[in-house]
Amino acid sequence: MTLFVSAANGHLGRLVLDALLERGVPASDIVAGVRTPATADDLAARGIRVVEFDYSRPETLTAGLKGVTRVLLISGTDPDRATGHRNVVEAARAAGVERLVYTSAPRVDEIEYALGADHLATERAIAASGLDATILRNNWYTENYVDAVTRAAESGVIVAAAGDARVASASRRDYAEAAAVALTTDDLAGRTLELAGDVPWMYDELAAAASEVLGREIVYQPVTVEQLTAGLEQAGLDAGTAAFVAGIDEAISRGVLSQTDGTLARVIGRPSTPLVEGLRAALKN
């Protein structure tokens, strides 16, 4: 069985490769798809086959998936990522892959929010393709808060427009292990899973965790979406980007990241990484 990991040079992709190797998958059975193979020489040195794989260039997708059994499609970051995702889905269908695993976003079929739109479109494309698939709706990565905590080390404040909402984050490594399970077993075949950390936290708890990690008092300063948008523009973001970023907080305030039922912990066979531990590890990297 040949396992393919897309975006393998990214933070999550590299952790998935580590998780596969830790599960005993021979390096020779793993293919790493990257945009620029020359930047992944260290992966090749580990015995992993590295191929060019650019979501926006279908010719690389066809060549990269030749002889592949199962594919992990890690969601992209391009502005038109839904199109790129559909390109990968079509290439996987044409290549006759046995299973497609996709890293989606939480509750995309329940709550409408900007970040979820591309993921929902991709899920629908996968369903229409007829591929056997596993959808992993990953909640927030704890690592997403590294920048906020780093800024707080100077300012003493974490600013957000999330109100008193809760976030059930987990570490990238937790989600990477879940992806490895989906690729290497049949336990999650045909399923859509909402994956989240065991303990949803509020932003004042994020501030407390940051205080513990940084060794200084950090407080949470709630603001409105309008105030956050204006602040982001003053910091140099263009209006469209500022609105998008503030819109994420608005979606969080509506509870898009609040739910957890222990599925992630059951999949990986251990508790998810606690917030303080996840922040401490992320700040060291």
PDB file of C-alpha atoms in Angstrom:
ATOM      1  CA  MET A   1       0.000   0.000   0.000  1.00  0.00           C
ATOM      2  CA  THR A   2       1.462   3.348  -1.084  1.00  0.00           C
ATOM      3  CA  LEU A   3       0.422   6.349   0.983  1.00  0.00           C
ATOM      4  CA  PHE A   4       0.505   9.857  -0.443  1.00  0.00           C
ATOM      5  CA  VAL A   5       0.689  13.021   1.665  1.00  0.00           C
ATOM      6  CA  SER A   6       0.049  16.310  -0.107  1.00  0.00           C
ATOM      7  CA  ALA A   7       1.468  19.637   1.110  1.00  0.00           C
ATOM      8  CA  ALA A   8       4.048  17.409   2.761  1.00  0.00           C
ATOM      9  CA  ASN A   9       6.531  20.227   3.281  1.00  0.00           C
ATOM     10  CA  GLY A  10       4.110  22.188   5.473  1.00  0.00           C
ATOM     11  CA  HIS A  11       3.777  22.098   9.241  1.00  0.00           C
ATOM     12  CA  LEU A  12       0.945  19.546   9.287  1.00  0.00           C
ATOM     13  CA  GLY A  13       2.290  17.517   6.374  1.00  0.00           C
ATOM     14  CA  ARG A  14       5.648  16.939   8.002  1.00  0.00           C
ATOM     15  CA  LEU A  15       3.979  15.854  11.232  1.00  0.00           C
ATOM     16  CA  VAL A  16       1.817  13.385   9.288  1.00  0.00           C
ATOM     17  CA  LEU A  17       4.955  11.915   7.738  1.00  0.00           C
ATOM     18  CA  ASP A  18       6.454  11.552  11.218  1.00  0.00           C
ATOM     19  CA  ALA A  19       3.263   9.899  12.461  1.00  0.00           C
ATOM     20  CA  LEU A  20       3.241   7.423   9.577  1.00  0.00           C
ATOM     21  CA  LEU A  21       6.840   6.433  10.234  1.00  0.00           C
ATOM     22  CA  GLU A  22       6.129   6.101  13.961  1.00  0.00           C
ATOM     23  CA  ARG A  23       3.262   3.735  13.085  1.00  0.00           C
ATOM     24  CA  GLY A  24       5.747   1.505  11.277  1.00  0.00           C
ATOM     25  CA  VAL A  25       5.002   2.471   7.675  1.00  0.00           C
ATOM     26  CA  PRO A  26       8.194   1.950   5.655  1.00  0.00           C
ATOM     27  CA  ALA A  27       9.547   5.178   4.201  1.00  0.00           C
ATOM     28  CA  SER A  28       9.583   3.470   0.798  1.00  0.00           C
ATOM     29  CA  ASP A  29       5.764   3.202   0.981  1.00  0.00           C
ATOM     30  CA  ILE A  30       5.289   6.955   1.483  1.00  0.00           C
ATOM     31  CA  VAL A  31       5.104   9.600  -1.228  1.00  0.00           C
ATOM     32  CA  ALA A  32       5.451  13.271  -0.274  1.00  0.00           C
ATOM     33  CA  GLY A  33       3.816  15.736  -2.627  1.00  0.00           C
ATOM     34  CA  VAL A  34       5.354  19.220  -2.539  1.00  0.00           C
ATOM     35  CA  ARG A  35       5.291  22.258  -4.789  1.00  0.00           C
ATOM     36  CA  THR A  36       9.081  22.493  -4.983  1.00  0.00           C
ATOM     37  CA  PRO A  37      10.875  19.169  -4.517  1.00  0.00           C
ATOM     38  CA  ALA A  38      14.240  20.892  -4.122  1.00  0.00           C
ATOM     39  CA  THR A  39      13.046  22.266  -0.760  1.00  0.00           C
ATOM     40  CA  ALA A  40      12.372  18.762   0.593  1.00  0.00           C
ATOM     41  CA  ASP A  41      15.767  17.123   0.228  1.00  0.00           C
ATOM     42  CA  ASP A  42      15.673  16.114   3.893  1.00  0.00           C
ATOM     43  CA  LEU A  43      12.523  14.071   3.255  1.00  0.00           C
ATOM     44  CA  ALA A  44      14.194  12.267   0.378  1.00  0.00           C
ATOM     45  CA  ALA A  45      17.176  11.600   2.639  1.00  0.00           C
ATOM     46  CA  ARG A  46      14.805   9.741   4.973  1.00  0.00           C
ATOM     47  CA  GLY A  47      13.854   7.399   2.117  1.00  0.00           C
ATOM     48  CA  ILE A  48      10.544   9.065   1.313  1.00  0.00           C
ATOM     49  CA  ARG A  49       9.787   9.547  -2.377  1.00  0.00           C
ATOM     50  CA  VAL A  50       9.305  13.248  -3.090  1.00  0.00           C
ATOM     51  CA  VAL A  51       7.292  14.380  -6.113  1.00  0.00           C
ATOM     52  CA  GLU A  52       6.149  17.714  -7.477  1.00  0.00           C
ATOM     53  CA  PHE A  53       2.508  18.285  -6.571  1.00  0.00           C
ATOM     54  CA  ASP A  54       0.925  21.671  -7.193  1.00  0.00           C
ATOM     55  CA  TYR A  55      -2.848  21.885  -6.726  1.00  0.00           C
ATOM     56  CA  SER A  56      -3.081  24.580  -9.410  1.00  0.00           C
ATOM     57  CA  ARG A  57      -1.183  22.532 -12.023  1.00  0.00           C
ATOM     58  CA  PRO A  58      -3.172  19.384 -12.888  1.00  0.00           C
ATOM     59  CA  GLU A  59      -0.310  17.850 -14.862  1.00  0.00           C
ATOM     60  CA  THR A  60       1.734  17.508 -11.652  1.00  0.00           C
ATOM     61  CA  LEU A  61      -1.209  15.880  -9.895  1.00  0.00           C
ATOM     62  CA  THR A  62      -1.634  13.172 -12.522  1.00  0.00           C
ATOM     63  CA  ALA A  63       2.058  12.267 -12.439  1.00  0.00           C
ATOM     64  CA  GLY A  64       2.319  12.479  -8.662  1.00  0.00           C
ATOM     65  CA  LEU A  65      -0.557  10.094  -7.952  1.00  0.00           C
ATOM     66  CA  LYS A  66       0.593   7.332 -10.274  1.00  0.00           C
ATOM     67  CA  GLY A  67       0.580   4.030  -8.381  1.00  0.00           C
ATOM     68  CA  VAL A  68      -0.763   5.576  -5.170  1.00  0.00           C
ATOM     69  CA  THR A  69      -3.213   3.643  -2.967  1.00  0.00           C
ATOM     70  CA  ARG A  70      -4.439   6.241  -0.469  1.00  0.00           C
ATOM     71  CA  VAL A  71      -4.175  10.024  -0.528  1.00  0.00           C
ATOM     72  CA  LEU A  72      -4.199  12.652   2.186  1.00  0.00           C
ATOM     73  CA  LEU A  73      -5.369  15.968   0.763  1.00  0.00           C
ATOM     74  CA  ILE A  74      -4.246  18.682   3.168  1.00  0.00           C
ATOM     75  CA  SER A  75      -6.252  21.820   2.499  1.00  0.00           C
ATOM     76  CA  GLY A  76      -4.381  24.514   0.641  1.00  0.00           C
ATOM     77  CA  THR A  77      -3.882  28.201   1.339  1.00  0.00           C
ATOM     78  CA  ASP A  78      -4.213  29.750  -2.108  1.00  0.00           C
ATOM     79  CA  PRO A  79      -6.984  32.333  -2.633  1.00  0.00           C
ATOM     80  CA  ASP A  80      -8.796  29.952  -5.010  1.00  0.00           C
ATOM     81  CA  ARG A  81      -8.098  26.830  -3.045  1.00  0.00           C
ATOM     82  CA  ALA A  82     -11.476  25.240  -3.769  1.00  0.00           C
ATOM     83  CA  THR A  83     -10.486  24.935  -7.429  1.00  0.00           C
ATOM     84  CA  GLY A  84      -7.140  23.438  -6.486  1.00  0.00           C
ATOM     85  CA  HIS A  85      -8.840  20.949  -4.207  1.00  0.00           C
ATOM     86  CA  ARG A  86     -11.213  19.926  -6.986  1.00  0.00           C
ATOM     87  CA  ASN A  87      -8.199  19.383  -9.247  1.00  0.00           C
ATOM     88  CA  VAL A  88      -6.749  16.957  -6.700  1.00  0.00           C
ATOM     89  CA  VAL A  89     -10.064  15.160  -6.256  1.00  0.00           C
ATOM     90  CA  GLU A  90     -10.411  14.676 -10.005  1.00  0.00           C
ATOM     91  CA  ALA A  91      -6.818  13.464 -10.310  1.00  0.00           C
ATOM     92  CA  ALA A  92      -7.372  10.991  -7.474  1.00  0.00           C
ATOM     93  CA  ARG A  93     -10.536   9.707  -9.122  1.00  0.00           C
ATOM     94  CA  ALA A  94      -8.769   9.333 -12.472  1.00  0.00           C
ATOM     95  CA  ALA A  95      -5.833   7.561 -10.813  1.00  0.00           C
ATOM     96  CA  GLY A  96      -8.171   5.056  -9.183  1.00  0.00           C
ATOM     97  CA  VAL A  97      -6.951   5.676  -5.643  1.00  0.00           C
ATOM     98  CA  GLU A  98      -8.523   3.470  -3.008  1.00  0.00           C
ATOM     99  CA  ARG A  99      -9.286   6.218  -0.488  1.00  0.00           C
ATOM    100  CA  LEU A 100      -9.064   9.986  -0.142  1.00  0.00           C
ATOM    101  CA  VAL A 101      -8.618  11.600   3.265  1.00  0.00           C
ATOM    102  CA  TYR A 102      -9.312  15.330   3.463  1.00  0.00           C
ATOM    103  CA  THR A 103      -8.528  17.839   6.220  1.00  0.00           C
ATOM    104  CA  SER A 104     -11.642  19.985   6.372  1.00  0.00           C
ATOM    105  CA  ALA A 105     -12.901  22.570   8.879  1.00  0.00           C
ATOM    106  CA  PRO A 106     -15.379  22.263  11.758  1.00  0.00           C
ATOM    107  CA  ARG A 107     -19.146  22.307  11.320  1.00  0.00           C
ATOM    108  CA  VAL A 108     -19.074  23.533   7.716  1.00  0.00           C
ATOM    109  CA  ASP A 109     -22.527  22.086   7.062  1.00  0.00           C
ATOM    110  CA  GLU A 110     -24.025  23.629  10.228  1.00  0.00           C
ATOM    111  CA  ILE A 111     -22.656  27.168  10.472  1.00  0.00           C
ATOM    112  CA  GLU A 112     -22.010  29.486   7.550  1.00  0.00           C
ATOM    113  CA  TYR A 113     -18.664  31.275   7.778  1.00  0.00           C
ATOM    114  CA  ALA A 114     -16.133  32.491   5.238  1.00  0.00           C
ATOM    115  CA  LEU A 115     -13.370  30.084   6.168  1.00  0.00           C
ATOM    116  CA  GLY A 116     -15.727  27.123   5.896  1.00  0.00           C
ATOM    117  CA  ALA A 117     -17.042  27.839   2.391  1.00  0.00           C
ATOM    118  CA  ASP A 118     -14.087  26.354   0.494  1.00  0.00           C
ATOM    119  CA  HIS A 119     -14.062  23.308   2.742  1.00  0.00           C
ATOM    120  CA  LEU A 120     -17.755  22.671   2.202  1.00  0.00           C
ATOM    121  CA  ALA A 121     -17.274  23.018  -1.560  1.00  0.00           C
ATOM    122  CA  THR A 122     -14.439  20.491  -1.394  1.00  0.00           C
ATOM    123  CA  GLU A 123     -16.474  18.041   0.671  1.00  0.00           C
ATOM    124  CA  ARG A 124     -19.229  18.244  -1.922  1.00  0.00           C
ATOM    125  CA  ALA A 125     -16.749  17.678  -4.752  1.00  0.00           C
ATOM    126  CA  ILE A 126     -15.424  14.604  -2.969  1.00  0.00           C
ATOM    127  CA  ALA A 127     -18.949  13.246  -2.494  1.00  0.00           C
ATOM    128  CA  ALA A 128     -19.763  13.833  -6.156  1.00  0.00           C
ATOM    129  CA  SER A 129     -16.580  12.064  -7.272  1.00  0.00           C
ATOM    130  CA  GLY A 130     -17.683   8.723  -5.858  1.00  0.00           C
ATOM    131  CA  LEU A 131     -14.350   8.231  -4.102  1.00  0.00           C
ATOM    132  CA  ASP A 132     -14.211   6.301  -0.861  1.00  0.00           C
ATOM    133  CA  ALA A 133     -13.330   9.115   1.513  1.00  0.00           C
ATOM    134  CA  THR A 134     -12.692  10.103   5.093  1.00  0.00           C
ATOM    135  CA  ILE A 135     -13.365  13.714   6.038  1.00  0.00           C
ATOM    136  CA  LEU A 136     -11.433  15.018   9.036  1.00  0.00           C
ATOM    137  CA  ARG A 137     -13.021  18.275  10.192  1.00  0.00           C
ATOM    138  CA  ASN A 138     -10.139  19.605  12.220  1.00  0.00           C
ATOM    139  CA  ASN A 139     -10.940  22.198  14.862  1.00  0.00           C
ATOM    140  CA  TRP A 140      -8.451  25.022  15.521  1.00  0.00           C
ATOM    141  CA  TYR A 141      -4.761  24.307  15.914  1.00  0.00           C
ATOM    142  CA  THR A 142      -3.378  25.562  19.213  1.00  0.00           C
ATOM    143  CA  GLU A 143      -0.402  26.753  17.156  1.00  0.00           C
ATOM    144  CA  ASN A 144      -2.710  29.319  15.539  1.00  0.00           C
ATOM    145  CA  TYR A 145      -2.296  31.387  18.699  1.00  0.00           C
ATOM    146  CA  VAL A 146       1.491  31.582  18.688  1.00  0.00           C
ATOM    147  CA  ASP A 147       1.509  35.036  17.079  1.00  0.00           C
ATOM    148  CA  ALA A 148      -1.061  36.361  19.543  1.00  0.00           C
ATOM    149  CA  VAL A 149       0.886  34.998  22.502  1.00  0.00           C
ATOM    150  CA  THR A 150       4.172  36.323  21.116  1.00  0.00           C
ATOM    151  CA  ARG A 151       2.665  39.803  20.780  1.00  0.00           C
ATOM    152  CA  ALA A 152       1.250  39.501  24.278  1.00  0.00           C
ATOM    153  CA  ALA A 153       4.750  38.915  25.617  1.00  0.00           C
ATOM    154  CA  GLU A 154       5.366  42.590  24.821  1.00  0.00           C
ATOM    155  CA  SER A 155       1.897  44.111  25.263  1.00  0.00           C
ATOM    156  CA  GLY A 156       0.503  41.990  28.084  1.00  0.00           C
ATOM    157  CA  VAL A 157      -2.776  41.729  26.176  1.00  0.00           C
ATOM    158  CA  ILE A 158      -4.504  39.251  23.874  1.00  0.00           C
ATOM    159  CA  VAL A 159      -7.057  41.112  21.769  1.00  0.00           C
ATOM    160  CA  ALA A 160      -9.915  39.257  20.067  1.00  0.00           C
ATOM    161  CA  ALA A 161     -13.494  39.737  18.951  1.00  0.00           C
ATOM    162  CA  ALA A 162     -14.588  36.290  20.078  1.00  0.00           C
ATOM    163  CA  GLY A 163     -16.612  37.374  23.107  1.00  0.00           C
ATOM    164  CA  ASP A 164     -17.023  34.597  25.661  1.00  0.00           C
ATOM    165  CA  ALA A 165     -16.999  31.795  23.090  1.00  0.00           C
ATOM    166  CA  ARG A 166     -15.103  28.577  23.628  1.00  0.00           C
ATOM    167  CA  VAL A 167     -12.441  27.011  21.396  1.00  0.00           C
ATOM    168  CA  ALA A 168     -11.757  23.265  21.438  1.00  0.00           C
ATOM    169  CA  SER A 169      -8.261  23.458  19.995  1.00  0.00           C
ATOM    170  CA  ALA A 170      -5.677  20.698  19.830  1.00  0.00           C
ATOM    171  CA  SER A 171      -2.095  20.539  18.658  1.00  0.00           C
ATOM    172  CA  ARG A 172      -1.102  19.922  15.045  1.00  0.00           C
ATOM    173  CA  ARG A 173       0.559  16.720  16.178  1.00  0.00           C
ATOM    174  CA  ASP A 174      -2.792  15.455  17.508  1.00  0.00           C
ATOM    175  CA  TYR A 175      -4.465  16.065  14.154  1.00  0.00           C
ATOM    176  CA  ALA A 176      -1.501  14.601  12.281  1.00  0.00           C
ATOM    177  CA  GLU A 177      -1.806  11.373  14.250  1.00  0.00           C
ATOM    178  CA  ALA A 178      -5.503  11.210  13.374  1.00  0.00           C
ATOM    179  CA  ALA A 179      -4.658  11.613   9.685  1.00  0.00           C
ATOM    180  CA  ALA A 180      -2.143   8.783   9.955  1.00  0.00           C
ATOM    181  CA  VAL A 181      -4.811   6.551  11.481  1.00  0.00           C
ATOM    182  CA  ALA A 182      -7.178   7.403   8.625  1.00  0.00           C
ATOM    183  CA  LEU A 183      -4.517   6.541   6.064  1.00  0.00           C
ATOM    184  CA  THR A 184      -3.240   3.310   7.586  1.00  0.00           C
ATOM    185  CA  THR A 185      -6.405   1.635   8.870  1.00  0.00           C
ATOM    186  CA  ASP A 186      -9.970   1.018   7.744  1.00  0.00           C
ATOM    187  CA  ASP A 187     -11.407   2.265  11.041  1.00  0.00           C
ATOM    188  CA  LEU A 188     -12.457   5.645   9.658  1.00  0.00           C
ATOM    189  CA  ALA A 189     -13.401   4.641   6.124  1.00  0.00           C
ATOM    190  CA  GLY A 190     -16.406   6.481   4.736  1.00  0.00           C
ATOM    191  CA  ARG A 191     -16.788   8.685   7.802  1.00  0.00           C
ATOM    192  CA  THR A 192     -16.947  12.406   8.436  1.00  0.00           C
ATOM    193  CA  LEU A 193     -15.476  13.229  11.839  1.00  0.00           C
ATOM    194  CA  GLU A 194     -15.529  16.428  13.875  1.00  0.00           C
ATOM    195  CA  LEU A 195     -12.110  16.396  15.546  1.00  0.00           C
ATOM    196  CA  ALA A 196     -11.378  18.701  18.463  1.00  0.00           C
ATOM    197  CA  GLY A 197      -9.445  18.966  21.681  1.00  0.00           C
ATOM    198  CA  ASP A 198     -10.854  17.422  24.826  1.00  0.00           C
ATOM    199  CA  VAL A 199     -11.249  20.667  26.777  1.00  0.00           C
ATOM    200  CA  PRO A 200     -12.813  23.738  25.133  1.00  0.00           C
ATOM    201  CA  TRP A 201     -11.417  26.942  26.604  1.00  0.00           C
ATOM    202  CA  MET A 202     -12.435  30.614  26.737  1.00  0.00           C
ATOM    203  CA  TYR A 203     -10.140  33.490  25.811  1.00  0.00           C
ATOM    204  CA  ASP A 204      -9.534  34.478  29.417  1.00  0.00           C
ATOM    205  CA  GLU A 205      -8.238  30.916  29.853  1.00  0.00           C
ATOM    206  CA  LEU A 206      -6.017  31.418  26.805  1.00  0.00           C
ATOM    207  CA  ALA A 207      -4.643  34.518  28.519  1.00  0.00           C
ATOM    208  CA  ALA A 208      -4.048  32.511  31.708  1.00  0.00           C
ATOM    209  CA  ALA A 209      -2.250  29.813  29.725  1.00  0.00           C
ATOM    210  CA  ALA A 210      -0.124  32.455  28.032  1.00  0.00           C
ATOM    211  CA  SER A 211       0.683  33.918  31.453  1.00  0.00           C
ATOM    212  CA  GLU A 212       1.921  30.532  32.631  1.00  0.00           C
ATOM    213  CA  VAL A 213       4.019  29.937  29.542  1.00  0.00           C
ATOM    214  CA  LEU A 214       5.485  33.447  29.351  1.00  0.00           C
ATOM    215  CA  GLY A 215       5.972  33.993  33.052  1.00  0.00           C
ATOM    216  CA  ARG A 216       4.154  37.335  33.076  1.00  0.00           C
ATOM    217  CA  GLU A 217       0.559  38.431  33.469  1.00  0.00           C
ATOM    218  CA  ILE A 218      -1.467  38.401  30.252  1.00  0.00           C
ATOM    219  CA  VAL A 219      -5.082  39.583  30.072  1.00  0.00           C
ATOM    220  CA  TYR A 220      -7.789  39.107  27.473  1.00  0.00           C
ATOM    221  CA  GLN A 221      -9.189  42.294  25.965  1.00  0.00           C
ATOM    222  CA  PRO A 222     -12.476  41.648  24.146  1.00  0.00           C
ATOM    223  CA  VAL A 223     -13.314  44.050  21.312  1.00  0.00           C
ATOM    224  CA  THR A 224     -16.018  44.284  18.693  1.00  0.00           C
ATOM    225  CA  VAL A 225     -15.552  42.969  15.179  1.00  0.00           C
ATOM    226  CA  GLU A 226     -15.545  46.567  13.949  1.00  0.00           C
ATOM    227  CA  GLN A 227     -12.843  47.564  16.419  1.00  0.00           C
ATOM    228  CA  LEU A 228     -10.743  44.550  15.494  1.00  0.00           C
ATOM    229  CA  THR A 229     -11.110  45.277  11.785  1.00  0.00           C
ATOM    230  CA  ALA A 230     -10.040  48.879  12.285  1.00  0.00           C
ATOM    231  CA  GLY A 231      -7.064  47.797  14.391  1.00  0.00           C
ATOM    232  CA  LEU A 232      -5.929  45.330  11.769  1.00  0.00           C
ATOM    233  CA  GLU A 233      -6.131  47.991   9.081  1.00  0.00           C
ATOM    234  CA  GLN A 234      -4.112  50.351  11.257  1.00  0.00           C
ATOM    235  CA  ALA A 235      -1.539  47.581  11.606  1.00  0.00           C
ATOM    236  CA  GLY A 236      -1.148  47.503   7.823  1.00  0.00           C
ATOM    237  CA  LEU A 237      -3.599  44.916   6.529  1.00  0.00           C
ATOM    238  CA  ASP A 238      -5.687  45.824   3.505  1.00  0.00           C
ATOM    239  CA  ALA A 239      -9.423  46.179   4.093  1.00  0.00           C
ATOM    240  CA  GLY A 240     -10.331  42.828   2.563  1.00  0.00           C
ATOM    241  CA  THR A 241      -7.774  40.858   4.583  1.00  0.00           C
ATOM    242  CA  ALA A 242      -8.662  42.697   7.778  1.00  0.00           C
ATOM    243  CA  ALA A 243     -12.346  41.899   7.284  1.00  0.00           C
ATOM    244  CA  PHE A 244     -11.559  38.238   6.620  1.00  0.00           C
ATOM    245  CA  VAL A 245      -9.415  37.893   9.745  1.00  0.00           C
ATOM    246  CA  ALA A 246     -11.986  39.680  11.904  1.00  0.00           C
ATOM    247  CA  GLY A 247     -14.667  37.490  10.366  1.00  0.00           C
ATOM    248  CA  ILE A 248     -12.917  34.432  11.782  1.00  0.00           C
ATOM    249  CA  ASP A 249     -13.329  35.861  15.279  1.00  0.00           C
ATOM    250  CA  GLU A 250     -16.965  36.614  14.507  1.00  0.00           C
ATOM    251  CA  ALA A 251     -17.510  32.975  13.534  1.00  0.00           C
ATOM    252  CA  ILE A 252     -15.753  31.867  16.708  1.00  0.00           C
ATOM    253  CA  SER A 253     -18.102  34.095  18.705  1.00  0.00           C
ATOM    254  CA  ARG A 254     -21.004  32.170  17.144  1.00  0.00           C
ATOM    255  CA  GLY A 255     -19.609  28.890  18.463  1.00  0.00           C
ATOM    256  CA  VAL A 256     -18.087  27.340  15.359  1.00  0.00           C
ATOM    257  CA  LEU A 257     -15.100  26.034  17.362  1.00  0.00           C
ATOM    258  CA  SER A 258     -16.840  25.284  20.656  1.00  0.00           C
ATOM    259  CA  GLN A 259     -17.952  21.684  20.307  1.00  0.00           C
ATOM    260  CA  THR A 260     -16.052  18.566  21.277  1.00  0.00           C
ATOM    261  CA  ASP A 261     -17.138  15.015  22.012  1.00  0.00           C
ATOM    262  CA  GLY A 262     -13.823  13.241  22.504  1.00  0.00           C
ATOM    263  CA  THR A 263     -13.641  11.818  18.978  1.00  0.00           C
ATOM    264  CA  LEU A 264     -10.068  13.012  18.407  1.00  0.00           C
ATOM    265  CA  ALA A 265      -8.838  11.404  21.612  1.00  0.00           C
ATOM    266  CA  ARG A 266     -10.554   8.138  20.724  1.00  0.00           C
ATOM    267  CA  VAL A 267      -9.020   8.123  17.244  1.00  0.00           C
ATOM    268  CA  ILE A 268      -5.460   8.741  18.428  1.00  0.00           C
ATOM    269  CA  GLY A 269      -5.794   6.592  21.542  1.00  0.00           C
ATOM    270  CA  ARG A 270      -4.767   9.244  24.063  1.00  0.00           C
ATOM    271  CA  PRO A 271      -5.994  12.578  25.441  1.00  0.00           C
ATOM    272  CA  SER A 272      -5.507  15.590  23.211  1.00  0.00           C
ATOM    273  CA  THR A 273      -2.651  17.958  24.064  1.00  0.00           C
ATOM    274  CA  PRO A 274      -3.662  20.454  26.781  1.00  0.00           C
ATOM    275  CA  LEU A 275      -3.627  24.155  25.881  1.00  0.00           C
ATOM    276  CA  VAL A 276      -0.662  25.134  28.063  1.00  0.00           C
ATOM    277  CA  GLU A 277       1.423  22.195  26.861  1.00  0.00           C
ATOM    278  CA  GLY A 278       0.571  22.913  23.233  1.00  0.00           C
ATOM    279  CA  LEU A 279       1.465  26.587  23.522  1.00  0.00           C
ATOM    280  CA  ARG A 280       4.729  25.836  25.325  1.00  0.00           C
ATOM    281  CA  ALA A 281       5.813  23.355  22.642  1.00  0.00           C
ATOM    282  CA  ALA A 282       4.789  25.685  19.802  1.00  0.00           C
ATOM    283  CA  LEU A 283       6.721  28.620  21.221  1.00  0.00           C
ATOM    284  CA  LYS A 284       9.866  26.510  21.420  1.00  0.00           C
ATOM    285  CA  ASN A 285       9.729  25.701  17.686  1.00  0.00           C
TER     286      ASN A 285
END
